[in-house]
mmCIF file of C-alpha atoms in Angstrom:
data_model
loop_
_atom_site.group_PDB
_atom_site.id
_atom_site.type_symbol
_atom_site.label_atom_id
_atom_site.label_comp_id
_atom_site.label_asym_id
_atom_site.label_seq_id
_atom_site.Cartn_x
_atom_site.Cartn_y
_atom_site.Cartn_z
ATOM 1 C CA MET R 1 -15.553 -17.807 -1.822
ATOM 2 C CA ILE R 2 -15.088 -14.007 -2.733
ATOM 3 C CA GLN R 3 -18.914 -13.496 -2.559
ATOM 4 C CA ASP R 4 -19.011 -14.993 0.829
ATOM 5 C CA TYR R 5 -16.165 -13.009 1.825
ATOM 6 C CA PHE R 6 -17.031 -9.602 0.935
ATOM 7 C CA HIS R 7 -20.615 -10.258 1.320
ATOM 8 C CA ARG R 8 -21.359 -7.141 3.645
ATOM 9 C CA GLN R 9 -19.804 -4.971 1.601
ATOM 10 C CA ILE R 10 -21.546 -6.708 -1.903
ATOM 11 C CA GLN R 11 -24.580 -5.689 0.079
ATOM 12 C CA LEU R 12 -23.242 -2.369 0.557
ATOM 13 C CA TRP R 13 -22.562 -1.252 -2.819
ATOM 14 C CA GLY R 14 -22.808 -4.474 -5.389
ATOM 15 C CA GLU R 15 -21.315 -7.106 -7.140
ATOM 16 C CA GLN R 16 -20.337 -4.297 -10.006
ATOM 17 C CA THR R 17 -18.571 -2.007 -7.325
ATOM 18 C CA GLN R 18 -16.824 -4.856 -5.373
ATOM 19 C CA GLU R 19 -15.168 -6.124 -9.029
ATOM 20 C CA ARG R 20 -14.052 -2.753 -10.087
ATOM 21 C CA LEU R 21 -12.395 -2.483 -6.676
ATOM 22 C CA ARG R 22 -10.765 -5.767 -7.352
ATOM 23 C CA GLN R 23 -9.381 -4.799 -10.941
ATOM 24 C CA LYS R 24 -7.596 -1.423 -8.761
ATOM 25 C CA SER R 25 -4.063 -0.658 -7.713
ATOM 26 C CA VAL R 26 -2.320 1.267 -5.237
ATOM 27 C CA LEU R 27 1.212 2.651 -4.646
ATOM 28 C CA ILE R 28 1.665 3.344 -1.066
ATOM 29 C CA VAL R 29 4.744 4.868 -0.116
ATOM 30 C CA GLY R 30 5.946 4.371 3.316
ATOM 31 C CA CYS R 31 4.860 1.929 5.115
ATOM 32 C CA GLY R 32 5.140 2.987 9.087
ATOM 33 C CA GLY R 33 1.818 3.903 10.721
ATOM 34 C CA LEU R 34 0.035 5.469 8.482
ATOM 35 C CA GLY R 35 1.033 3.505 5.365
ATOM 36 C CA SER R 36 0.662 -0.215 6.933
ATOM 37 C CA SER R 37 -3.216 0.797 8.447
ATOM 38 C CA ILE R 38 -4.203 1.900 4.942
ATOM 39 C CA ALA R 39 -2.772 -1.047 3.664
ATOM 40 C CA PHE R 40 -4.928 -3.031 6.068
ATOM 41 C CA ALA R 41 -7.697 -1.011 4.890
ATOM 42 C CA LEU R 42 -7.545 -1.915 1.121
ATOM 43 C CA SER R 43 -6.708 -5.063 1.335
ATOM 44 C CA GLY R 44 -9.645 -5.929 3.584
ATOM 45 C CA ALA R 45 -11.908 -4.099 1.384
ATOM 46 C CA GLY R 46 -10.668 -6.154 -1.639
ATOM 47 C CA LEU R 47 -8.289 -4.247 -3.513
ATOM 48 C CA GLY R 48 -6.745 -6.235 -6.322
ATOM 49 C CA LYS R 49 -3.052 -5.033 -6.209
ATOM 50 C CA ILE R 50 -0.938 -2.910 -3.783
ATOM 51 C CA PHE R 51 2.454 -1.970 -4.320
ATOM 52 C CA LEU R 52 4.345 -1.183 -0.795
ATOM 53 C CA THR R 53 7.628 1.255 -0.695
ATOM 54 C CA ASP R 54 9.834 1.604 1.697
ATOM 55 C CA PHE R 55 13.271 1.867 2.678
ATOM 56 C CA ASP R 56 13.255 1.795 6.415
ATOM 57 C CA GLU R 57 13.899 -1.076 8.723
ATOM 58 C CA VAL R 58 11.779 -1.632 11.843
ATOM 59 C CA SER R 59 13.480 -0.611 15.123
ATOM 60 C CA VAL R 60 12.197 -1.263 18.445
ATOM 61 C CA THR R 61 10.663 2.187 18.764
ATOM 62 C CA ASN R 62 8.231 1.853 15.699
ATOM 63 C CA ILE R 63 6.421 -1.604 17.460
ATOM 64 C CA HIS R 64 4.437 0.271 20.180
ATOM 65 C CA ARG R 65 3.192 2.402 17.856
ATOM 66 C CA GLN R 66 2.356 0.703 14.284
ATOM 67 C CA ILE R 67 0.392 -1.690 14.260
ATOM 68 C CA ALA R 68 2.270 -3.825 11.741
ATOM 69 C CA PHE R 69 5.200 -4.701 13.357
ATOM 70 C CA LYS R 70 5.714 -7.002 16.455
ATOM 71 C CA ILE R 71 8.637 -8.260 18.498
ATOM 72 C CA GLY R 72 10.889 -10.011 16.411
ATOM 73 C CA ASP R 73 10.549 -7.780 13.560
ATOM 74 C CA GLU R 74 13.535 -5.273 14.343
ATOM 75 C CA GLY R 75 15.882 -4.974 11.643
ATOM 76 C CA ARG R 76 13.177 -6.143 8.773
ATOM 77 C CA LYS R 77 12.337 -3.908 5.950
ATOM 78 C CA LYS R 78 9.003 -2.476 6.767
ATOM 79 C CA SER R 79 7.436 -3.133 3.282
ATOM 80 C CA GLU R 80 8.627 -6.575 3.900
ATOM 81 C CA VAL R 81 6.954 -7.304 7.063
ATOM 82 C CA VAL R 82 3.485 -5.386 6.102
ATOM 83 C CA ALA R 83 3.568 -7.254 2.514
ATOM 84 C CA GLU R 84 4.015 -10.429 4.468
ATOM 85 C CA LEU R 85 1.069 -9.592 7.477
ATOM 86 C CA ILE R 86 -1.365 -8.529 4.432
ATOM 87 C CA ARG R 87 -0.608 -12.187 2.596
ATOM 88 C CA SER R 88 -1.719 -13.655 5.382
ATOM 89 C CA ARG R 89 -4.940 -11.806 5.632
ATOM 90 C CA GLU R 90 -6.101 -11.412 2.124
ATOM 91 C CA GLU R 91 -5.315 -13.946 -0.209
ATOM 92 C CA GLY R 92 -6.831 -12.680 -3.177
ATOM 93 C CA VAL R 93 -5.181 -9.380 -2.957
ATOM 94 C CA GLU R 94 -1.558 -9.339 -5.172
ATOM 95 C CA VAL R 95 1.330 -7.342 -3.255
ATOM 96 C CA LYS R 96 4.444 -6.584 -3.662
ATOM 97 C CA ALA R 97 6.630 -5.032 -1.595
ATOM 98 C CA PHE R 98 9.911 -2.968 -2.910
ATOM 99 C CA THR R 99 12.404 -2.067 -0.017
ATOM 100 C CA GLN R 100 13.714 1.497 -2.025
ATOM 101 C CA SER R 101 12.811 5.086 -1.501
ATOM 102 C CA PHE R 102 10.283 6.684 -3.968
ATOM 103 C CA ARG R 103 13.112 8.135 -5.800
ATOM 104 C CA ASP R 104 15.220 5.000 -6.350
ATOM 105 C CA LEU R 105 11.763 3.103 -6.879
ATOM 106 C CA VAL R 106 10.661 5.303 -9.834
ATOM 107 C CA GLU R 107 14.184 4.862 -11.884
ATOM 108 C CA VAL R 108 12.652 0.542 -12.347
ATOM 109 C CA ILE R 109 9.227 1.147 -11.751
ATOM 110 C CA ASP R 110 7.573 -1.251 -14.369
ATOM 111 C CA PHE R 111 3.890 -0.637 -13.508
ATOM 112 C CA THR R 112 1.261 1.923 -13.494
ATOM 113 C CA PRO R 113 -1.143 1.854 -9.927
ATOM 114 C CA ASP R 114 -4.439 3.666 -10.674
ATOM 115 C CA LEU R 115 -3.412 5.621 -7.383
ATOM 116 C CA ILE R 116 -0.328 6.836 -5.430
ATOM 117 C CA ILE R 117 -0.869 7.235 -1.302
ATOM 118 C CA ASP R 118 2.012 9.537 0.439
ATOM 119 C CA ALA R 119 1.885 8.049 3.772
ATOM 120 C CA THR R 120 5.467 9.640 4.624
ATOM 121 C CA ASP R 121 6.299 12.455 6.616
ATOM 122 C CA ASN R 122 8.790 14.214 4.026
ATOM 123 C CA PHE R 123 8.318 16.820 2.378
ATOM 124 C CA ASP R 124 10.920 16.298 -0.112
ATOM 125 C CA VAL R 125 9.522 12.911 -0.920
ATOM 126 C CA ARG R 126 5.868 14.430 -1.407
ATOM 127 C CA HIS R 127 7.673 16.934 -3.960
ATOM 128 C CA GLU R 128 8.868 13.677 -5.662
ATOM 129 C CA ILE R 129 5.653 11.946 -5.787
ATOM 130 C CA ASN R 130 4.092 15.163 -7.059
ATOM 131 C CA ASP R 131 6.453 15.331 -10.106
ATOM 132 C CA TYR R 132 6.205 11.728 -10.482
ATOM 133 C CA ALA R 133 2.193 11.803 -10.871
ATOM 134 C CA LYS R 134 1.926 14.762 -13.111
ATOM 135 C CA ALA R 135 4.444 13.377 -15.525
ATOM 136 C CA HIS R 136 2.506 10.407 -15.783
ATOM 137 C CA ASN R 137 -1.223 11.908 -15.057
ATOM 138 C CA LEU R 138 -2.020 9.807 -12.062
ATOM 139 C CA PRO R 139 -3.678 10.752 -9.041
ATOM 140 C CA TRP R 140 -2.114 10.987 -5.749
ATOM 141 C CA ILE R 141 -3.166 11.773 -1.897
ATOM 142 C CA TYR R 142 -1.526 12.730 1.425
#
């Protein structure tokens, strides 16, 4: 099934690369327009584990510009909505949603991602991610 599902990608970069991708994990900080789009792309590519964190809730002003959300999602936690959507599309991807800020998450984090992606628009959070990544020798991008 996996070989059929990812047939086009396997043709491009081979089974070994596809399997390596399945073994990787990412922590995406922020699940709005940028974070949800990145999560969709990585899950669609076959990334093995995606951790999402965002304390924010969907508001009506998000729906027209952030592709993960629809009418009826107002008041729900963004990370949970994105995780639910990915699970409905990609059964081979493990997705875990956290509903707290990055600062609060690092106090209880029990996993080490291969990469952290900053999908926020907040410089203070960006500095927190930088400090955490440096302390744990982890790559991160924004």
